[in-house]
Short mmCIF file of C-alpha atoms in Angstrom, two decimals:
data_model
loop_
_atom_site.label_atom_id
_atom_site.label_comp_id
_atom_site.label_asym_id
_atom_site.label_seq_id
_atom_site.Cartn_x
_atom_site.Cartn_y
_atom_site.Cartn_z
CA MET C 1 -76.50 15.07 18.95
CA SER C 2 -73.40 14.78 21.09
CA HIS C 3 -75.23 15.00 24.43
CA GLY C 4 -76.86 11.58 24.51
CA GLY C 5 -78.73 9.18 22.27
CA ARG C 6 -82.09 9.45 24.11
CA HIS C 7 -82.62 13.12 23.25
CA THR C 8 -82.07 12.52 19.59
CA VAL C 9 -84.62 9.72 19.52
CA LEU C 10 -87.31 11.91 21.22
CA ALA C 11 -86.79 14.64 18.68
CA ARG C 12 -87.26 12.22 15.84
CA LEU C 13 -90.46 10.79 17.40
CA TRP C 14 -91.91 14.25 17.84
CA LEU C 15 -91.20 15.15 14.25
CA THR C 16 -92.83 11.93 13.09
CA MET C 17 -95.99 12.67 15.09
CA ILE C 18 -96.25 16.14 13.69
CA THR C 19 -95.88 14.87 10.18
CA PHE C 20 -98.47 12.17 10.76
CA SER C 21 -101.00 14.66 12.21
CA LEU C 22 -100.58 17.02 9.31
CA THR C 23 -101.02 14.22 6.85
CA ALA C 24 -104.15 12.89 8.53
CA THR C 25 -106.13 16.13 9.09
CA SER C 26 -104.93 18.46 6.39
CA THR C 27 -106.58 18.42 2.99
CA LYS C 28 -104.75 21.40 1.55
CA GLU C 29 -101.40 23.06 1.53
CA PRO C 30 -100.50 24.55 4.97
CA SER C 31 -101.07 28.23 5.26
CA SER C 32 -98.08 30.49 5.53
CA ASP C 33 -99.81 32.17 8.47
CA ILE C 34 -99.25 29.15 10.80
CA ASP C 35 -96.53 29.99 13.45
CA ALA C 36 -93.37 27.73 13.79
CA ASP C 37 -92.77 25.83 17.06
CA PRO C 38 -90.94 27.89 19.71
CA PRO C 39 -87.40 26.80 20.83
CA ARG C 40 -87.40 24.33 23.71
CA TRP C 41 -84.87 22.31 25.75
CA THR C 42 -84.65 18.57 25.73
CA ASN C 43 -84.57 16.70 29.01
CA TRP C 44 -81.28 16.71 30.98
CA ASP C 45 -78.79 13.88 30.59
CA ASP C 46 -77.83 11.81 33.59
CA TRP C 47 -75.05 13.12 35.80
CA SER C 48 -71.56 12.09 34.65
CA PRO C 49 -69.36 10.01 36.98
CA CYS C 50 -67.37 11.94 39.57
CA ASP C 51 -64.03 13.13 38.18
CA VAL C 52 -62.07 11.88 41.22
CA THR C 53 -61.82 8.50 42.87
CA CYS C 54 -61.71 9.85 46.40
CA GLY C 55 -62.48 13.09 48.19
CA VAL C 56 -64.52 15.95 46.62
CA GLY C 57 -64.95 16.14 42.86
CA ILE C 58 -67.24 17.50 40.13
CA GLN C 59 -70.14 15.94 38.16
CA VAL C 60 -71.59 17.34 34.90
CA LYS C 61 -74.89 16.94 32.99
CA HIS C 62 -76.07 18.40 29.63
CA ARG C 63 -79.26 19.19 27.65
CA ALA C 64 -79.91 20.28 24.04
CA CYS C 65 -81.93 23.11 22.41
CA TYR C 66 -84.47 22.19 19.71
CA PRO C 67 -84.83 22.87 16.85
CA ILE C 68 -81.20 22.58 15.96
CA GLY C 69 -79.69 25.99 15.57
CA ALA C 70 -82.34 27.70 17.71
CA GLU C 71 -81.49 29.72 20.80
CA CYS C 72 -83.03 28.56 24.11
CA MET C 73 -82.99 30.53 27.32
CA GLY C 74 -80.71 29.17 30.03
CA SER C 75 -77.58 26.99 30.10
CA SER C 76 -76.98 23.67 28.40
CA ARG C 77 -74.59 22.53 31.17
CA GLU C 78 -74.86 22.10 34.96
CA THR C 79 -72.26 20.99 37.52
CA GLN C 80 -72.37 19.81 41.09
CA ARG C 81 -69.87 18.69 43.72
CA CYS C 82 -69.60 15.01 44.42
CA ASN C 83 -68.39 13.67 47.76
CA LEU C 84 -66.77 10.24 47.65
CA THR C 85 -64.95 8.28 50.27
CA ALA C 86 -62.27 10.39 51.90
CA CYS C 87 -58.80 9.95 50.38
CA PRO C 88 -56.11 8.43 52.59
CA ASP C 89 -53.59 10.89 54.05
CA VAL C 90 -50.33 11.36 52.04
CA GLY C 91 -47.10 12.97 53.02
CA LYS C 92 -46.04 16.44 52.04
CA TRP C 93 -42.78 17.41 50.32
CA SER C 94 -40.32 19.89 51.66
CA GLU C 95 -38.98 22.66 49.44
CA TRP C 96 -36.39 21.68 46.82
CA THR C 97 -32.74 22.13 47.73
CA GLN C 98 -30.42 24.30 45.63
CA TRP C 99 -28.94 22.77 42.49
CA SER C 100 -25.69 20.90 43.13
CA ASP C 101 -22.43 21.82 41.39
CA CYS C 102 -22.07 20.51 37.85
CA THR C 103 -20.37 17.13 37.67
CA LYS C 104 -18.05 18.38 34.87
CA SER C 105 -16.29 21.66 34.34
CA CYS C 106 -16.68 21.32 30.56
CA GLY C 107 -18.49 19.06 28.21
CA ILE C 108 -21.87 17.66 29.22
CA GLY C 109 -22.39 17.28 32.98
CA THR C 110 -25.39 17.08 35.32
CA GLN C 111 -26.81 18.97 38.33
CA THR C 112 -29.13 17.48 40.94
CA LYS C 113 -31.49 18.88 43.59
CA TYR C 114 -33.47 17.00 46.26
CA ARG C 115 -36.56 17.32 48.48
CA THR C 116 -37.66 15.43 51.60
CA CYS C 117 -40.98 13.75 52.35
CA LEU C 118 -42.37 15.38 55.54
CA SER C 119 -44.90 12.64 56.40
CA ALA C 120 -44.94 11.96 60.10
CA GLU C 121 -46.19 8.42 59.73
CA ALA C 122 -44.48 5.65 57.88
CA GLN C 123 -47.59 4.68 55.89
CA GLN C 124 -48.04 8.22 54.56
CA GLN C 125 -45.86 8.28 51.47
CA CYS C 126 -45.21 11.31 49.31
CA LEU C 127 -46.15 11.14 45.65
CA GLY C 128 -43.47 11.77 43.02
CA SER C 129 -39.67 11.66 43.03
CA ASN C 130 -37.36 13.16 45.62
CA ARG C 131 -34.72 13.97 42.97
CA ASN C 132 -34.56 16.26 39.94
CA VAL C 133 -31.68 16.21 37.39
CA ARG C 134 -30.74 18.62 34.60
CA VAL C 135 -27.89 18.95 32.05
CA CYS C 136 -25.17 21.56 32.61
CA ASN C 137 -21.93 22.87 31.03
CA THR C 138 -22.67 21.87 27.45
CA ASP C 139 -19.72 23.81 26.02
CA PRO C 140 -17.01 21.41 24.69
CA CYS C 141 -13.87 20.90 26.75
CA LYS C 142 -10.55 22.29 25.54
CA THR C 143 -8.77 19.16 24.35
CA SER C 144 -5.51 18.98 22.42
CA GLY C 145 -5.45 16.67 19.42
CA GLY C 146 -3.70 13.29 19.38
CA TRP C 147 -2.41 11.25 16.46
CA SER C 148 -3.95 7.95 15.46
CA ALA C 149 -1.75 4.99 14.57
CA TRP C 150 -0.09 5.07 11.15
CA ASN C 151 -2.06 3.42 8.35
CA GLU C 152 -0.51 0.73 6.17
CA TRP C 153 1.90 1.90 3.46
CA SER C 154 0.27 2.60 0.12
CA PRO C 155 1.29 0.48 -2.90
CA CYS C 156 4.47 1.55 -4.65
CA SER C 157 3.85 4.19 -7.30
CA GLU C 158 6.01 2.33 -9.83
CA PRO C 159 5.81 -1.37 -10.79
CA CYS C 160 9.58 -1.49 -11.23
CA GLY C 161 12.54 0.69 -10.40
CA ARG C 162 12.40 3.33 -7.71
CA GLY C 163 9.00 4.70 -6.76
CA VAL C 164 7.39 6.36 -3.77
CA ARG C 165 4.78 5.23 -1.26
CA TYR C 166 2.78 7.00 1.41
CA GLN C 167 1.66 6.38 4.96
CA ASP C 168 -1.02 8.49 6.66
CA ARG C 169 -2.36 9.14 10.15
CA THR C 170 -5.15 11.39 11.40
CA CYS C 171 -5.44 13.86 14.28
CA GLU C 172 -8.49 12.15 15.75
CA ASP C 173 -7.24 10.27 18.80
CA PRO C 174 -8.66 12.52 20.18
CA ALA C 175 -9.60 15.31 17.80
CA PRO C 176 -8.88 18.85 19.09
CA THR C 177 -11.97 20.50 20.63
CA GLY C 178 -12.84 23.67 22.51
CA GLY C 179 -9.89 25.56 21.05
CA GLY C 180 -7.38 22.84 21.94
CA ALA C 181 -4.06 22.57 20.11
CA ALA C 182 -3.81 20.66 16.85
CA CYS C 183 -1.48 17.67 16.52
CA SER C 184 2.19 18.43 16.08
CA GLY C 185 4.14 16.78 13.28
CA PRO C 186 3.34 15.47 9.81
CA GLY C 187 0.22 13.52 8.95
CA THR C 188 1.87 11.84 5.96
CA LYS C 189 5.17 10.04 5.50
CA VAL C 190 6.73 9.53 2.09
CA GLY C 191 9.25 6.76 1.46
CA PHE C 192 11.06 5.29 -1.48
CA CYS C 193 10.11 1.81 -2.67
CA PHE C 194 11.54 -0.68 -5.13
CA GLU C 195 9.43 -3.62 -6.29
CA LYS C 196 11.84 -5.07 -8.83
CA PRO C 197 14.45 -3.92 -11.37
CA CYS C 198 13.19 -2.34 -14.57
CA THR C 199 14.50 -4.15 -17.62
CA ASP C 200 13.51 -4.47 -21.23
CA LYS C 201 12.95 -7.89 -22.75
CA ALA C 202 16.52 -8.20 -24.00
CA ALA C 203 17.93 -7.43 -20.56
CA SER C 204 15.85 -10.19 -18.97
CA GLN C 205 16.90 -12.87 -21.45
CA VAL C 206 19.87 -15.21 -21.43
CA SER C 207 21.54 -17.24 -24.16
CA VAL C 208 21.56 -21.02 -23.91
CA PHE C 209 24.54 -22.98 -25.28
CA ASP C 210 24.51 -26.73 -25.96
CA GLY C 211 28.22 -27.41 -26.56
CA GLU C 212 27.99 -26.72 -30.30
CA ALA C 213 26.58 -23.19 -30.14
CA TYR C 214 28.73 -20.07 -30.36
CA VAL C 215 28.60 -16.31 -30.97
CA GLU C 216 31.31 -14.60 -33.03
CA TYR C 217 32.48 -10.96 -32.89
CA GLU C 218 34.80 -9.02 -35.16
CA LYS C 219 37.86 -7.17 -33.91
CA THR C 220 37.76 -3.37 -33.54
CA PHE C 221 40.85 -2.82 -35.73
CA VAL C 222 42.27 -0.57 -33.03
CA SER C 223 45.43 -1.92 -31.40
CA ARG C 224 45.16 -2.47 -27.68
CA LYS C 225 47.62 -3.48 -24.96
CA LEU C 226 45.06 -3.84 -22.16
CA LEU C 227 42.14 -6.23 -22.05
CA SER C 228 39.41 -7.05 -19.54
CA VAL C 229 36.65 -9.62 -19.99
CA TYR C 230 33.65 -10.24 -17.73
CA VAL C 231 31.25 -13.18 -18.13
CA LYS C 232 28.14 -14.03 -16.08
CA PHE C 233 27.15 -17.64 -16.66
CA LYS C 234 25.41 -20.70 -15.21
CA PRO C 235 27.21 -23.93 -16.18
CA GLU C 236 25.52 -27.29 -16.64
CA GLU C 237 28.77 -29.19 -17.37
CA ARG C 238 32.24 -28.84 -15.83
CA ASP C 239 34.20 -28.39 -19.09
CA GLY C 240 33.67 -25.83 -21.81
CA LEU C 241 34.95 -22.73 -23.59
CA LEU C 242 33.65 -19.43 -22.28
CA VAL C 243 35.70 -16.97 -24.35
CA TYR C 244 38.26 -17.58 -27.10
CA ARG C 245 40.13 -14.59 -28.56
CA HIS C 246 42.56 -14.88 -31.50
CA HIS C 247 43.63 -12.86 -34.51
CA GLY C 248 42.26 -15.47 -36.88
CA VAL C 249 43.77 -17.95 -39.30
CA ASN C 250 44.41 -15.36 -42.04
CA HIS C 251 46.34 -12.82 -39.96
CA THR C 252 50.13 -12.85 -40.19
CA SER C 253 50.98 -9.46 -38.66
CA ALA C 254 52.88 -8.93 -35.42
CA GLY C 255 51.00 -10.43 -32.52
CA SER C 256 49.01 -12.70 -34.80
CA ASN C 257 49.53 -15.58 -32.40
CA ASP C 258 48.37 -13.63 -29.34
CA THR C 259 45.60 -15.66 -27.72
CA VAL C 260 43.33 -15.23 -24.70
CA VAL C 261 41.26 -18.22 -23.57
CA LEU C 262 38.79 -18.32 -20.69
CA ARG C 263 37.39 -21.79 -20.05
CA LEU C 264 36.09 -24.35 -17.55
CA GLU C 265 38.27 -27.34 -16.77
CA GLY C 266 36.83 -29.85 -14.31
CA GLY C 267 34.70 -27.12 -12.73
CA HIS C 268 37.69 -24.79 -12.28
CA VAL C 269 37.99 -21.51 -14.19
CA GLU C 270 41.22 -21.26 -16.21
CA LEU C 271 42.77 -18.25 -17.94
CA PHE C 272 45.28 -18.97 -20.70
CA VAL C 273 47.17 -16.07 -22.30
CA GLN C 274 49.83 -16.07 -25.03
CA MET C 275 51.46 -12.70 -25.77
CA ALA C 276 54.42 -12.24 -28.12
CA GLY C 277 55.25 -15.91 -27.81
CA VAL C 278 55.14 -15.94 -23.98
CA VAL C 279 52.53 -18.20 -22.36
CA ALA C 280 50.99 -17.57 -18.94
CA SER C 281 48.00 -19.19 -17.24
CA LEU C 282 45.97 -19.11 -14.03
CA ARG C 283 43.71 -21.82 -12.58
CA HIS C 284 41.29 -20.79 -9.85
CA ASP C 285 41.02 -23.06 -6.82
CA GLU C 286 37.24 -22.83 -6.49
CA ILE C 287 35.17 -25.58 -8.07
CA LEU C 288 32.03 -23.98 -9.42
CA GLU C 289 28.64 -25.31 -8.45
CA MET C 290 26.67 -26.51 -11.45
CA SER C 291 23.29 -24.93 -12.31
CA ARG C 292 24.14 -21.84 -10.30
CA TRP C 293 25.01 -18.38 -11.55
CA SER C 294 28.69 -17.45 -11.37
CA ASN C 295 30.80 -14.64 -12.74
CA VAL C 296 34.41 -14.39 -13.81
CA PHE C 297 36.62 -11.38 -14.46
CA ALA C 298 39.83 -11.79 -16.43
CA ALA C 299 42.29 -9.05 -17.39
CA VAL C 300 45.57 -8.61 -19.16
CA VAL C 301 47.32 -5.49 -17.88
CA GLY C 302 50.73 -5.10 -19.41
CA THR C 303 52.76 -8.12 -18.38
CA ARG C 304 50.26 -9.15 -15.68
CA ILE C 305 47.28 -11.45 -16.01
CA ILE C 306 44.45 -11.32 -13.44
CA LEU C 307 41.67 -13.81 -12.68
CA ARG C 308 38.81 -13.26 -10.28
CA VAL C 309 35.86 -15.63 -9.73
CA ASN C 310 32.55 -14.76 -8.07
CA ASN C 311 33.81 -11.43 -6.77
CA GLY C 312 36.42 -13.16 -4.64
CA VAL C 313 40.08 -12.36 -4.09
CA PRO C 314 41.77 -11.89 -7.48
CA MET C 315 44.62 -14.14 -8.56
CA GLU C 316 47.52 -12.54 -10.40
CA ARG C 317 50.58 -13.64 -12.35
CA LYS C 318 53.31 -11.60 -14.05
CA SER C 319 55.26 -12.47 -17.19
CA PRO C 320 58.26 -10.12 -17.17
CA ASN C 321 59.74 -11.38 -20.44
CA VAL C 322 56.90 -10.19 -22.64
CA GLU C 323 57.88 -7.69 -25.35
CA MET C 324 54.86 -5.41 -25.10
CA GLU C 325 55.59 -3.62 -28.36
CA LYS C 326 54.73 -6.86 -30.14
CA VAL C 327 51.48 -7.39 -28.27
CA ASP C 328 48.08 -6.60 -29.82
CA LEU C 329 45.01 -7.73 -27.91
CA ASP C 330 42.49 -6.43 -30.48
CA GLN C 331 41.26 -9.83 -31.58
CA GLN C 332 38.43 -11.75 -33.11
CA MET C 333 36.31 -13.23 -30.29
CA PHE C 334 34.13 -16.32 -29.85
CA VAL C 335 31.77 -16.86 -26.90
CA GLY C 336 30.56 -20.31 -25.82
CA GLY C 337 32.54 -22.19 -28.45
CA VAL C 338 34.16 -21.72 -31.87
CA SER C 339 33.22 -22.47 -35.45
CA GLU C 340 34.24 -25.82 -36.93
CA MET C 341 36.51 -24.10 -39.44
CA PHE C 342 38.29 -22.16 -36.72
CA ARG C 343 38.53 -25.21 -34.49
CA ALA C 344 40.16 -27.23 -37.27
CA ALA C 345 42.51 -24.44 -38.36
CA ILE C 346 43.77 -23.57 -34.88
CA GLY C 347 43.63 -27.09 -33.50
CA ILE C 348 41.27 -26.42 -30.62
CA THR C 349 40.27 -29.57 -28.73
CA HIS C 350 38.44 -28.14 -25.74
CA PRO C 351 34.64 -28.70 -25.87
CA GLY C 352 32.08 -25.95 -26.15
CA PHE C 353 30.23 -24.53 -23.16
CA VAL C 354 26.98 -26.10 -21.96
CA GLY C 355 24.78 -23.81 -19.89
CA TRP C 356 23.47 -20.27 -19.78
CA ILE C 357 25.33 -17.01 -20.44
CA ALA C 358 23.65 -13.79 -19.35
CA SER C 359 26.30 -11.13 -19.90
CA VAL C 360 29.63 -10.59 -21.66
CA ARG C 361 31.61 -7.38 -21.28
CA VAL C 362 34.88 -6.42 -22.90
CA GLY C 363 36.59 -3.36 -21.50
CA TYR C 364 33.41 -2.57 -19.50
CA GLU C 365 31.34 -2.49 -22.71
CA GLU C 366 28.37 -4.84 -22.92
CA TYR C 367 28.46 -7.23 -25.88
CA PHE C 368 25.14 -8.34 -27.36
CA LEU C 369 24.44 -12.06 -27.53
CA ASP C 370 21.25 -12.03 -29.57
CA GLU C 371 21.77 -9.70 -32.53
CA THR C 372 23.59 -10.14 -35.83
CA GLU C 373 24.57 -6.87 -37.49
CA GLU C 374 25.89 -6.66 -41.03
CA MET C 375 29.31 -4.97 -40.83
CA THR C 376 29.20 -1.88 -43.03
CA SER C 377 32.52 -0.29 -42.13
CA VAL C 378 35.51 -0.78 -39.89
CA ASN C 379 34.96 -0.06 -36.16
CA GLU C 380 31.15 -0.01 -36.52
CA GLN C 381 28.96 -2.11 -34.20
CA THR C 382 31.86 -4.18 -32.89
CA ASN C 383 29.87 -5.19 -29.80
CA HIS C 384 27.27 -6.92 -31.99
CA PRO C 385 27.82 -10.48 -33.22
CA ILE C 386 28.73 -11.06 -36.85
CA ALA C 387 27.72 -14.72 -36.65
CA LYS C 388 26.12 -17.19 -34.28
CA ARG C 389 25.04 -20.82 -34.30
CA LYS C 390 22.41 -22.75 -32.33
CA VAL C 391 22.10 -20.09 -29.65
CA VAL C 392 18.67 -20.06 -27.99
CA ARG C 393 17.27 -17.09 -26.04
CA TRP C 394 15.33 -17.77 -22.82
CA ASP C 395 13.37 -15.41 -20.58
CA VAL C 396 14.39 -15.27 -16.93
CA GLU C 397 13.52 -13.10 -13.95
CA ALA C 398 15.62 -9.96 -14.14
CA GLU C 399 16.46 -10.22 -10.43
CA GLU C 400 18.12 -13.58 -11.08
CA LEU C 401 20.79 -11.85 -13.16
CA TYR C 402 21.87 -9.41 -10.49
CA PRO C 403 25.02 -10.22 -8.50
CA MET C 404 24.66 -11.88 -5.09
CA PHE C 405 27.08 -11.16 -2.26
CA THR C 406 27.59 -13.61 0.59
CA GLY C 407 29.65 -11.42 2.93
CA ASP C 408 33.08 -12.27 1.55
CA ASP C 409 32.42 -10.98 -1.96
CA TYR C 410 33.04 -7.56 -3.40
CA THR C 411 33.23 -5.88 -6.76
CA VAL C 412 35.12 -2.82 -7.97
CA PHE C 413 33.72 -0.28 -10.39
CA THR C 414 35.04 2.93 -11.86
CA CYS C 415 33.41 6.32 -11.55
CA SER C 416 34.07 8.64 -14.46
CA ASP C 417 32.16 11.54 -12.84
CA CYS C 418 33.58 11.28 -9.34
CA HIS C 419 35.81 14.30 -9.90
CA LYS C 420 32.74 16.52 -10.06
CA PRO C 421 31.79 18.45 -6.89
CA ASP C 422 28.22 17.08 -6.89
CA ILE C 423 27.50 13.49 -7.82
CA VAL C 424 24.57 11.17 -7.15
CA ILE C 425 25.15 7.46 -6.63
CA GLU C 426 22.03 5.31 -6.46
CA ILE C 427 22.37 1.79 -5.07
CA VAL C 428 19.50 -0.68 -4.82
CA ILE C 429 20.03 -3.70 -2.57
CA LYS C 430 17.95 -6.64 -1.42
CA PRO C 431 19.38 -7.92 1.87
CA PHE C 432 18.75 -11.52 2.90
CA SER C 433 19.51 -11.06 6.61
CA THR C 434 19.45 -8.31 9.22
CA SER C 435 23.17 -8.51 9.85
CA THR C 436 25.33 -5.43 9.46
CA GLY C 437 27.37 -5.18 6.29
CA VAL C 438 29.24 -2.69 4.12
CA VAL C 439 27.24 -1.89 1.01
CA TRP C 440 29.58 0.62 -0.60
CA SER C 441 32.88 2.25 0.26
CA ASN C 442 35.06 4.87 -1.34
CA PHE C 443 38.49 5.95 -0.16
CA GLY C 444 39.56 9.49 -0.94
CA GLU C 445 42.85 10.78 -2.23
CA GLU C 446 43.77 12.40 1.06
CA ALA C 447 45.08 10.14 3.80
CA GLY C 448 42.34 8.98 6.16
CA SER C 449 39.48 10.19 3.96
CA TYR C 450 36.75 7.71 3.09
CA LEU C 451 33.01 7.25 2.70
CA ILE C 452 31.23 4.05 3.77
CA LEU C 453 27.58 3.05 3.36
CA LYS C 454 26.50 0.29 5.76
CA ASN C 455 23.40 -1.85 6.14
CA ILE C 456 22.38 -1.86 9.81
CA GLY C 457 19.50 -4.21 10.47
CA LEU C 458 17.76 -3.51 7.17
CA LEU C 459 15.72 -6.40 5.82
CA SER C 460 13.83 -6.29 2.56
CA ARG C 461 10.08 -6.76 2.87
CA SER C 462 8.73 -9.96 1.41
CA ARG C 463 6.38 -9.87 -1.56
#
């Protein structure tokens, strides 16, 4: 039983004695007329310890009713007061003060109230704390949102050519709360990006000439009085033929001796022109740097010949005695050198070109350096070679083939659509310094009208 071990033991002993007595004196089954034992209490437990350590407390003792489940008269529990040593005197608290004002008008703040120990003697201390604190004003404050710093730009959407990229920021520094205003302005910026030029394989290849190599083109069979030739090249030797134009050894018509030669002589670019028996030539002062890309523009405009090297100031010479009606500049053309048969027939002694040629244009039309097309009819595929020898194609970075401007260079281009009211001109540049420079300019027909695009402190990002 739960009221003490001693009572349980006595009950067991009593049961054992009864069983023993019945076993010893009885010789037959007990009669059903014998009465069961009446309910009775066990002896009381000892008093429990006092429930306080000083002053007046309470003690408790218990007893049990047997048999288990029977009902005995009286109580199973008694209590009495216990008087221990008197407790020392302690101080008494005053009443609590009113709650203080909240420490914050919004958001989470606190309120405090105090009480005072009223003990008259120093040794009589009050039990507990003299301060009570609680939370107040839990509603969020009204805070307007603030922008975070911009994230890094996203990668360009296109691997080449013009693409777009994004830059984001969030309205979380701080975030708007309590009905505060949201951030003003965009959370995303969109900008154009340009990783590198887009080119096909042919556009990123150059032709390599070894002094014996050449590419040959047929004439267009359409008489022309004007001619312009552009060549982008990287020389490895100071002497060599770039372009040789002639009517061929079998032509005897008027203008059959007209000749246009563009060549390197001691590192200088020379233009030699013979029209209707009149010879004119130009020699540029600049000595080209070997193993570096250069470009040359040569033109025959009526009686004038023009030579321009590396987008510099053009040189010009006029031959007033030329009979233009006898001139025909529609000619067979060789690039990089000439065939042995042609060299022997015409008596050409100048060596072939050694180096790289990336581009050849005649009359602003690109001429292919790597294809040989079978001529099927007159005026068909005239910008494709009809023959070539020992020309090797090499892959290069497309960016290497784009023109470079040093501050004194410029180039002129025509705009066939500029007469339209709405035109779009897209220019991609890669600046090498933060200095200011004119990127593009256009002067209008009316006096004082012009349009200029300038670079002001723009520097391309490194990759």
